[in-house]
């Protein structure tokens, strides 16, 4: 008997809302979106939680069991960078 695990689209149960600079609030809904924000849209000054969030979001995109942990670390990085909306 073969068992198949389907992770779905990898979206979080609740989005994380952030605002970078003077821009509009943005909803981040998955580890992949969070990783893209961390790499391409993050403020220049990065704290120690940034590296942990970036690593976990990348891993959670592959392993859905890490999704909640990645979300919590992403929120911690948002608080550290003062971008949580």
Coordinates of C-alpha atoms in Angstrom, one line a residue:
X1 CA 0.0 0.0 0.0
X2 CA 1.4 3.4 -1.0
X3 CA 0.7 6.5 1.0
X4 CA 1.0 9.9 -0.6
X5 CA 1.3 13.1 1.4
X6 CA 0.1 16.2 -0.3
X7 CA 1.3 19.5 1.1
X8 CA -1.1 21.6 -0.9
X9 CA 0.1 25.0 -2.1
X10 CA 2.2 25.6 1.1
X11 CA 0.1 28.6 2.2
X12 CA 0.0 29.6 5.9
X13 CA -3.4 29.4 7.7
X14 CA -3.2 33.2 8.3
X15 CA -1.1 35.7 6.3
X16 CA 1.5 38.0 7.9
X17 CA 1.0 41.6 7.2
X18 CA 4.0 43.9 6.8
X19 CA 4.8 47.3 5.5
X20 CA 8.3 48.1 4.2
X21 CA 9.2 51.8 4.2
X22 CA 6.2 54.1 3.3
X23 CA 4.6 51.4 1.0
X24 CA 1.2 49.9 1.3
X25 CA 0.7 47.0 3.7
X26 CA 1.5 43.6 2.1
X27 CA 0.1 40.2 2.9
X28 CA 2.7 37.4 3.0
X29 CA 0.9 34.0 2.7
X30 CA 3.6 31.3 2.4
X31 CA 7.2 30.5 3.2
X32 CA 8.1 31.1 -0.4
X33 CA 6.6 34.6 -0.4
X34 CA 8.3 35.3 2.9
X35 CA 11.7 34.1 1.6
X36 CA 11.3 36.4 -1.5
X37 CA 10.5 39.3 0.8
X38 CA 13.6 38.5 2.9
X39 CA 15.9 38.3 -0.1
X40 CA 14.6 41.0 -2.4
X41 CA 12.5 43.5 -0.4
X42 CA 14.0 43.6 3.1
X43 CA 15.4 46.7 4.7
X44 CA 19.2 47.1 4.4
X45 CA 19.8 46.7 8.1
X46 CA 19.3 43.0 9.0
X47 CA 19.3 41.5 12.5
X48 CA 20.1 38.1 13.8
X49 CA 16.5 36.8 13.3
X50 CA 16.7 37.7 9.6
X51 CA 19.2 34.8 8.8
X52 CA 17.1 32.3 10.8
X53 CA 13.9 33.3 9.1
X54 CA 15.5 33.2 5.6
X55 CA 16.9 29.7 6.2
X56 CA 13.6 28.4 7.8
X57 CA 11.4 29.8 5.0
X58 CA 13.6 28.2 2.4
X59 CA 13.5 24.8 4.2
X60 CA 9.7 25.1 4.8
X61 CA 9.1 25.6 1.1
X62 CA 10.5 22.0 0.7
X63 CA 9.3 20.5 4.0
X64 CA 5.7 21.6 4.9
X65 CA 6.2 20.4 8.5
X66 CA 8.4 23.4 9.1
X67 CA 5.8 25.9 7.9
X68 CA 4.5 27.0 11.3
X69 CA 8.0 27.4 12.7
X70 CA 9.0 29.4 9.6
X71 CA 6.0 31.7 10.0
X72 CA 6.8 32.3 13.7
X73 CA 10.5 33.1 12.8
X74 CA 9.4 35.4 9.9
X75 CA 7.2 37.3 12.3
X76 CA 10.1 37.6 14.7
X77 CA 12.2 39.0 11.9
X78 CA 9.5 41.4 11.0
X79 CA 9.3 42.7 14.6
X80 CA 13.1 43.0 14.7
X81 CA 13.1 45.0 11.5
X82 CA 10.1 47.1 12.6
X83 CA 8.1 46.2 9.5
X84 CA 5.2 44.3 11.0
X85 CA 1.9 46.0 10.2

